[in-house]
Backbone as ProteinMPNN parsed JSONL, in Angstrom:
{"seq_chain_A": "MKKSNIILLVFAIIILAAVLTNPSSEEHKQVVKSVINQVVQNSISENGSDMEKLGILFGSSLAEKLIENSVTRDNYILFSITKITWQGKSKSIGYGLFGNVFLSEKVNKAFNNNEENNYENTLETVDTIAVSVDSIATE", "coords_chain_A": {"N_chain_A": [[21.957, 36.683, -48.384], [22.389, 33.317, -48.394], [19.659, 31.023, -48.84], [20.066, 28.5, -47.515], [21.881, 29.389, -45.462], [20.226, 30.965, -44.056], [18.237, 29.019, -43.253], [20.024, 27.456, -41.523], [20.592, 29.402, -39.57], [18.43, 30.065, -38.257], [17.645, 27.39, -37.493], [20.036, 27.198, -35.319], [19.184, 29.37, -33.726], [16.804, 28.215, -32.778], [17.826, 26.031, -31.43], [19.619, 27.271, -29.488], [17.709, 28.815, -27.964], [16.289, 26.691, -26.874], [18.096, 25.493, -25.309], [18.635, 27.58, -23.437], [16.16, 27.906, -22.261], [15.647, 25.497, -21.017], [13.906, 24.174, -18.481], [14.479, 24.231, -14.875], [15.412, 21.804, -11.992], [13.917, 22.587, -9.994], [11.975, 24.058, -11.055], [10.5, 21.782, -12.344], [9.707, 20.264, -9.978], [8.089, 22.134, -8.829], [5.841, 22.247, -10.695], [4.652, 19.635, -10.243], [4.08, 20.027, -7.395], [2.014, 21.999, -7.69], [-0.001, 20.563, -8.983], [-0.581, 18.719, -7.061], [-1.426, 20.669, -5.04], [-3.634, 21.761, -6.163], [-5.48, 19.489, -6.102], [-5.674, 19.188, -3.202], [-6.745, 21.738, -2.566], [-9.27, 21.437, -3.827], [-10.179, 19.479, -2.474], [-10.438, 20.407, 0.139], [-12.49, 22.419, -0.208], [-14.417, 20.805, -0.643], [-14.98, 19.354, 1.753], [-16.431, 19.81, 4.879], [-15.77, 19.958, 7.621], [-13.551, 21.401, 10.158], [-11.587, 20.225, 11.218], [-11.001, 18.134, 9.308], [-10.144, 19.737, 7.229], [-7.977, 21.069, 8.312], [-6.431, 18.533, 8.709], [-5.97, 17.939, 5.961], [-4.417, 19.931, 5.044], [-2.285, 19.605, 6.49], [-1.559, 16.973, 5.616], [-1.005, 17.861, 2.873], [1.389, 19.36, 3.361], [3.059, 17.227, 4.201], [3.109, 15.846, 1.5], [4.348, 17.694, -0.128], [6.996, 17.674, 1.087], [7.85, 14.984, 0.344], [7.559, 15.322, -2.362], [9.943, 17.047, -2.829], [11.817, 15.165, -2.001], [11.61, 13.249, -3.75], [11.033, 13.624, -6.346], [12.814, 14.213, -9.402], [14.874, 15.725, -11.761], [16.037, 14.804, -15.154], [18.533, 16.06, -17.087], [18.903, 16.875, -20.351], [20.086, 18.88, -21.888], [18.766, 20.177, -24.346], [16.34, 19.656, -23.614], [14.352, 18.484, -20.638], [13.697, 15.794, -18.476], [11.023, 14.902, -16.187], [11.171, 13.102, -13.375], [10.003, 10.495, -10.961], [10.741, 8.977, -7.949], [9.796, 6.234, -6.292], [9.388, 4.132, -3.807], [12.03, 2.779, -4.297], [11.885, 2.469, -7.273], [12.039, 4.19, -10.267], [10.377, 6.338, -12.337], [9.421, 8.157, -15.39], [7.513, 11.081, -15.587], [7.067, 13.352, -16.703], [8.01, 15.983, -19.002], [10.432, 18.647, -19.73], [10.44, 21.716, -21.669], [11.306, 24.288, -23.581], [11.052, 26.451, -21.406], [8.727, 25.303, -20.114], [6.871, 22.943, -18.396], [5.519, 19.711, -18.731], [3.172, 17.452, -17.64], [2.62, 13.987, -17.708], [-0.291, 12.514, -19.219], [-1.26, 10.439, -17.693], [-0.535, 11.121, -15.018], [-2.029, 13.297, -14.743], [-4.618, 12.276, -14.835], [-4.691, 10.49, -12.911], [-4.641, 12.209, -10.647], [-6.932, 13.875, -11.243], [-8.85, 11.984, -10.942], [-8.815, 11.674, -8.192], [-9.748, 14.299, -7.505], [-12.346, 14.019, -7.851], [-13.499, 12.615, -6.049], [-15.247, 12.149, -2.876], [-13.7, 12.526, 0.091], [-13.747, 10.786, 3.113], [-12.234, 11.033, 5.406], [-9.055, 12.468, 6.276], [-6.772, 10.777, 6.428], [-7.542, 9.002, 4.291], [-7.536, 10.424, 2.368], [-4.71, 11.356, 1.899], [-3.751, 8.646, 1.701], [-4.762, 7.735, -0.579], [-3.639, 9.844, -2.506], [-0.992, 8.755, -2.153], [-1.301, 6.332, -3.06], [-1.931, 6.718, -5.79], [0.441, 7.921, -6.788], [2.28, 5.846, -6.369], [1.251, 3.861, -8.218], [1.581, 4.965, -10.586], [4.416, 5.25, -10.584], [5.137, 2.519, -10.634], [4.4, 1.509, -12.944]], "CA_chain_A": [[22.307, 35.637, -47.582], [21.72, 32.141, -49.159], [18.659, 30.178, -48.285], [20.632, 27.398, -46.572], [22.26, 29.873, -44.422], [19.152, 31.361, -43.191], [17.844, 27.831, -42.302], [20.921, 27.066, -40.355], [20.687, 30.34, -38.615], [17.062, 29.902, -37.729], [17.776, 26.212, -36.479], [20.839, 27.482, -34.375], [18.478, 30.179, -32.806], [15.877, 27.479, -32.013], [18.807, 25.169, -30.389], [19.971, 28.091, -28.392], [16.531, 29.045, -27.22], [16.041, 25.392, -26.086], [19.203, 25.318, -24.142], [18.653, 28.759, -22.418], [14.776, 27.826, -21.627], [15.339, 24.426, -20.432], [13.325, 24.281, -17.003], [15.472, 23.782, -13.902], [14.859, 21.052, -11.32], [12.925, 23.335, -9.191], [10.597, 24.122, -11.897], [9.827, 20.503, -12.415], [9.089, 20.066, -8.713], [6.928, 23.153, -8.617], [4.64, 21.818, -11.295], [4.287, 18.531, -9.446], [3.682, 20.497, -6.375], [0.911, 22.705, -8.128], [-1.036, 19.636, -9.218], [-1.103, 18.24, -5.699], [-2.027, 21.584, -4.062], [-4.892, 21.805, -6.627], [-6.185, 18.431, -5.475], [-5.65, 19.52, -1.852], [-7.693, 22.684, -2.482], [-10.596, 20.845, -4.133], [-10.625, 18.489, -1.178], [-10.732, 21.535, 1.151], [-13.781, 23.151, -0.568], [-15.638, 19.63, -0.64], [-15.066, 18.933, 3.058], [-16.812, 20.75, 5.667], [-15.182, 19.919, 9.073], [-12.481, 22.216, 10.486], [-10.378, 19.189, 11.497], [-10.64, 17.539, 7.957], [-9.344, 20.715, 6.519], [-6.441, 20.896, 8.957], [-5.618, 17.312, 8.298], [-5.79, 17.945, 4.623], [-3.308, 20.83, 4.897], [-0.951, 18.809, 6.967], [-1.126, 16.09, 4.495], [-0.399, 18.588, 1.753], [2.713, 19.778, 3.681], [3.995, 15.851, 3.948], [3.225, 15.536, 0.191], [5.331, 18.53, -0.497], [8.256, 17.14, 1.356], [7.767, 13.852, -0.413], [7.944, 15.62, -3.687], [11.224, 17.497, -2.616], [12.788, 14.018, -1.895], [11.36, 11.993, -4.726], [10.992, 14.185, -7.867], [14.153, 14.637, -10.057], [15.046, 15.992, -13.262], [17.22, 14.468, -16.029], [19.017, 17.211, -18.136], [19.417, 16.579, -21.654], [20.459, 20.118, -22.484], [17.756, 20.804, -25.031], [15.34, 19.405, -22.899], [14.495, 17.732, -19.484], [12.639, 14.807, -18.146], [10.625, 14.718, -14.773], [11.077, 11.625, -12.791], [9.61, 10.427, -9.682], [11.333, 7.692, -7.379], [8.816, 5.846, -5.142], [9.863, 2.655, -3.29], [13.19, 2.404, -5.186], [11.557, 2.552, -8.543], [11.972, 5.562, -10.965], [9.379, 6.427, -13.456], [9.303, 9.359, -16.098], [6.18, 11.428, -15.3], [6.763, 14.466, -17.573], [9.153, 16.494, -19.616], [10.303, 20.22, -19.636], [10.969, 22.052, -22.928], [11.342, 25.874, -23.743], [10.482, 27.138, -20.215], [7.567, 24.68, -19.735], [6.881, 21.532, -17.75], [4.198, 19.161, -18.955], [3.213, 16.166, -16.905], [1.895, 12.954, -18.554], [-1.959, 12.492, -18.989], [-1.438, 9.585, -16.657], [-0.424, 11.791, -13.919], [-3.285, 14.266, -14.616], [-5.873, 11.511, -14.702], [-4.645, 9.862, -11.318], [-5.026, 13.197, -9.583], [-8.222, 14.106, -11.547], [-9.783, 10.94, -10.338], [-8.872, 12.035, -6.7], [-10.484, 15.377, -7.231], [-13.97, 13.692, -7.859], [-13.657, 11.556, -4.84], [-15.378, 12.786, -1.533], [-12.984, 11.924, 1.259], [-14.345, 10.821, 4.378], [-11.309, 11.44, 6.442], [-7.683, 12.94, 5.907], [-5.854, 9.69, 5.928], [-7.818, 8.445, 3.089], [-6.771, 11.542, 1.244], [-3.228, 10.966, 1.854], [-3.389, 7.352, 1.14], [-5.073, 7.796, -2.07], [-2.665, 10.299, -3.25], [0.249, 7.956, -2.131], [-1.46, 5.045, -4.019], [-1.758, 7.324, -7.269], [1.751, 8.21, -7.137], [2.755, 4.581, -6.38], [0.857, 3.254, -9.311], [2.424, 5.742, -11.644], [6.009, 4.975, -10.526], [5.403, 1.147, -10.924], [3.891, 1.266, -14.415]], "C_chain_A": [[21.628, 34.379, -48.391], [20.604, 31.682, -48.228], [19.024, 29.291, -47.359], [21.133, 28.069, -45.287], [21.3, 30.403, -43.43], [18.689, 30.199, -42.461], [18.681, 27.374, -41.262], [20.785, 28.024, -39.308], [19.389, 30.326, -37.725], [17.157, 28.571, -36.87], [18.746, 26.526, -35.502], [20.115, 28.242, -33.28], [17.458, 29.333, -32.118], [16.504, 26.623, -30.989], [19.027, 25.98, -29.208], [18.79, 28.479, -27.494], [16.129, 27.858, -26.399], [16.922, 25.201, -24.965], [18.923, 26.321, -23.077], [17.274, 28.606, -21.673], [14.634, 26.561, -20.85], [15.125, 24.614, -18.824], [14.428, 23.767, -16.059], [14.748, 22.579, -13.062], [13.777, 21.713, -10.461], [11.676, 23.568, -9.829], [9.857, 22.806, -12.163], [9.038, 20.215, -11.113], [8.149, 20.916, -8.555], [5.578, 22.771, -9.357], [4.053, 20.645, -10.557], [3.473, 19.121, -8.236], [2.276, 21.163, -6.627], [-0.129, 21.743, -8.283], [-1.672, 19.067, -7.916], [-1.792, 19.153, -4.942], [-3.401, 21.834, -4.709], [-5.839, 20.741, -5.975], [-6.412, 18.755, -3.991], [-6.79, 20.512, -1.772], [-8.951, 22.443, -2.796], [-11.072, 20.063, -3.084], [-11.118, 19.423, 0.014], [-12.009, 22.068, 0.951], [-14.856, 22.101, -0.541], [-15.949, 19.249, 0.948], [-15.411, 20.154, 3.92], [-16.093, 20.809, 7.082], [-13.75, 20.625, 9.086], [-11.296, 21.253, 10.589], [-9.93, 18.539, 10.05], [-9.76, 18.513, 7.14], [-7.927, 20.935, 7.04], [-5.649, 19.734, 8.645], [-5.189, 17.199, 7.062], [-4.444, 18.846, 4.477], [-2.036, 20.179, 5.376], [-0.718, 17.707, 6.05], [-0.533, 16.608, 3.163], [1.068, 18.902, 2.153], [3.59, 18.317, 3.555], [3.976, 15.701, 2.486], [4.353, 16.589, -0.491], [6.851, 18.266, -0.32], [8.601, 15.788, 0.587], [8.232, 14.169, -1.804], [9.428, 16.187, -3.61], [12.102, 16.396, -2.776], [12.697, 13.169, -3.095], [11.333, 12.425, -6.251], [12.316, 14.669, -8.119], [13.782, 15.121, -11.401], [16.173, 15.547, -13.986], [17.495, 15.373, -16.965], [19.65, 16.604, -19.211], [19.818, 17.74, -22.522], [19.433, 20.996, -23.238], [16.273, 20.578, -24.281], [15.309, 18.617, -21.734], [13.438, 16.713, -19.244], [12.298, 14.713, -16.545], [10.623, 13.43, -14.523], [10.748, 11.741, -11.308], [10.234, 8.944, -9.18], [10.291, 7.401, -6.304], [9.3, 4.329, -4.984], [10.947, 2.056, -4.128], [13.015, 2.263, -6.606], [11.436, 3.902, -9.302], [11.046, 5.352, -12.09], [9.403, 8.02, -14.166], [7.801, 9.863, -15.884], [6.002, 12.843, -16.093], [8.091, 14.856, -18.229], [8.879, 18.254, -19.646], [11.119, 20.568, -20.988], [10.519, 23.563, -23.077], [10.544, 26.632, -22.62], [9.281, 26.551, -19.699], [7.851, 23.3, -19.187], [5.509, 21.036, -18.102], [4.316, 17.783, -18.443], [2.425, 15.225, -17.844], [0.54, 12.89, -18.215], [-2.044, 11.389, -17.969], [-1.525, 10.261, -15.22], [-1.792, 12.643, -13.687], [-4.429, 13.25, -14.251], [-5.996, 10.999, -13.329], [-5.222, 10.88, -10.327], [-6.307, 13.812, -10.042], [-9.232, 13.355, -10.989], [-9.852, 11.355, -8.876], [-9.792, 13.273, -6.485], [-12.014, 15.122, -7.13], [-14.337, 13.149, -6.812], [-14.136, 12.531, -3.668], [-14.657, 11.933, -0.578], [-13.7, 11.986, 2.522], [-13.434, 11.346, 5.613], [-9.864, 11.884, 5.693], [-6.887, 11.837, 5.528], [-6.246, 8.982, 4.696], [-7.387, 9.359, 1.987], [-5.312, 11.261, 0.816], [-2.95, 9.637, 1.349], [-3.794, 7.205, -0.27], [-4.24, 8.543, -3.005], [-1.188, 9.384, -3.234], [0.136, 6.802, -3.105], [-1.311, 5.466, -5.341], [-0.378, 7.323, -7.72], [2.399, 6.78, -7.198], [2.434, 3.858, -7.654], [1.476, 3.729, -10.598], [3.713, 5.309, -11.816], [6.099, 3.355, -10.834], [4.974, 0.814, -12.302], [5.039, 0.992, -15.378]], "O_chain_A": [[20.523, 34.454, -48.927], [20.616, 31.923, -47.021], [18.348, 29.228, -46.333], [20.931, 27.552, -44.188], [21.469, 30.336, -42.213], [18.679, 30.209, -41.23], [18.216, 26.939, -40.209], [20.839, 27.615, -38.148], [19.443, 30.588, -36.523], [16.808, 28.586, -35.689], [18.34, 26.057, -34.438], [20.285, 27.945, -32.097], [17.178, 29.613, -30.953], [15.984, 26.424, -29.891], [18.729, 25.585, -28.08], [18.957, 28.443, -26.275], [15.651, 28.038, -25.279], [16.561, 24.814, -23.854], [18.963, 25.976, -21.896], [17.169, 29.11, -20.555], [13.677, 26.429, -20.086], [15.969, 25.09, -18.064], [15.23, 22.926, -16.465], [13.581, 22.325, -13.357], [12.701, 21.124, -10.356], [10.563, 23.36, -9.345], [8.627, 22.806, -12.19], [7.836, 19.955, -11.163], [7.142, 20.427, -8.044], [4.465, 22.908, -8.849], [2.863, 20.742, -10.258], [2.308, 18.761, -8.065], [1.384, 20.908, -5.818], [-1.205, 22.009, -7.747], [-2.877, 18.949, -7.691], [-2.688, 18.755, -4.199], [-4.334, 22.107, -3.954], [-6.859, 21.088, -5.381], [-7.554, 18.511, -3.603], [-7.742, 20.264, -1.032], [-9.838, 23.07, -2.217], [-12.271, 19.98, -2.816], [-12.09, 19.146, 0.716], [-12.708, 22.206, 1.956], [-16.043, 22.409, -0.434], [-17.072, 18.885, 1.297], [-14.88, 21.257, 3.793], [-15.91, 21.929, 7.559], [-12.928, 20.457, 8.186], [-10.194, 21.493, 10.096], [-8.754, 18.442, 9.7], [-8.795, 18.131, 6.479], [-6.918, 20.973, 6.335], [-4.452, 19.79, 8.362], [-4.193, 16.518, 6.818], [-3.496, 18.427, 3.813], [-0.959, 20.208, 4.781], [0.451, 17.534, 5.705], [0.256, 15.961, 2.474], [1.943, 18.713, 1.308], [4.639, 18.27, 2.913], [5.088, 15.341, 2.1], [5.144, 16.178, -1.341], [7.734, 18.493, -1.147], [9.775, 15.636, 0.248], [9.091, 13.506, -2.385], [10.178, 15.697, -4.454], [13.063, 16.484, -3.54], [13.63, 12.436, -3.423], [11.577, 11.663, -7.186], [12.934, 15.383, -7.329], [12.716, 14.979, -12.0], [17.289, 15.837, -13.554], [16.604, 15.534, -17.799], [20.689, 15.948, -19.143], [19.887, 17.618, -23.745], [19.204, 22.176, -22.968], [15.29, 21.302, -24.441], [16.305, 17.9, -21.644], [12.348, 16.813, -19.81], [13.191, 14.478, -15.731], [10.144, 12.617, -15.313], [11.046, 12.679, -10.569], [10.212, 7.944, -9.897], [9.965, 8.273, -5.498], [9.53, 3.543, -5.903], [10.806, 0.938, -4.624], [14.015, 1.92, -7.236], [10.64, 4.716, -8.833], [10.974, 4.285, -12.699], [9.402, 8.997, -13.418], [6.902, 9.032, -16.014], [4.905, 13.401, -16.111], [9.12, 14.202, -18.062], [7.844, 18.919, -19.613], [12.128, 19.975, -21.372], [9.412, 23.935, -22.686], [9.552, 27.317, -22.867], [8.698, 27.196, -18.828], [8.852, 22.636, -19.457], [4.493, 21.694, -17.876], [5.269, 17.042, -18.684], [1.648, 15.688, -18.679], [0.153, 13.16, -17.078], [-3.073, 11.447, -17.295], [-2.413, 10.001, -14.408], [-2.462, 12.635, -12.654], [-5.143, 13.532, -13.289], [-7.032, 11.008, -12.665], [-6.024, 10.617, -9.431], [-6.897, 14.372, -9.118], [-10.3, 13.823, -10.596], [-10.964, 11.378, -8.349], [-10.51, 13.353, -5.488], [-12.789, 15.829, -6.487], [-15.537, 13.147, -6.539], [-13.535, 13.588, -3.478], [-14.95, 10.746, -0.436], [-14.19, 13.022, 2.971], [-13.872, 11.954, 6.589], [-9.694, 11.571, 4.514], [-6.323, 11.835, 4.434], [-5.384, 8.382, 4.054], [-6.958, 9.006, 0.888], [-4.883, 11.011, -0.31], [-1.982, 9.46, 0.609], [-3.113, 6.543, -1.053], [-4.048, 8.115, -4.144], [-0.421, 9.365, -4.196], [1.052, 6.351, -3.791], [-0.653, 4.768, -6.113], [-0.014, 6.846, -8.795], [3.102, 6.577, -8.188], [3.354, 3.232, -8.182], [1.82, 2.982, -11.513], [4.182, 5.013, -12.915], [7.169, 2.943, -11.283], [5.282, -0.298, -12.73], [4.809, 0.782, -16.569]]}, "name": "protein", "num_of_chains": 1, "seq": "MKKSNIILLVFAIIILAAVLTNPSSEEHKQVVKSVINQVVQNSISENGSDMEKLGILFGSSLAEKLIENSVTRDNYILFSITKITWQGKSKSIGYGLFGNVFLSEKVNKAFNNNEENNYENTLETVDTIAVSVDSIATE"}
């Protein structure tokens, strides 16, 4: 087999693998949910009150509903883009390629900053997460 045919075959296999492993919309949403769930778990371990823990869990379920309604995927066959729509504005926050979804460093920084904060009450936790998502969507 000629060298050029081998190169074309390898290239075709890579393209086929990209098409077949392009993450689904549900996989994009699941990655965003896992980031938020990690923030919630860290908040629960930091806060001692049972009422605060219950409130944070309630806030987490609201955040998951928000994600279901506001996180979408734009499919470009070989790869896909994770988008979030907040207050009528849509912003790309990540991408999916070869079965993986990668979120932007801005998203990770926004949520990591929230992990370091001590929350005095549950409403502050939910508001802080909403403001983080809002700042990402409006940039």
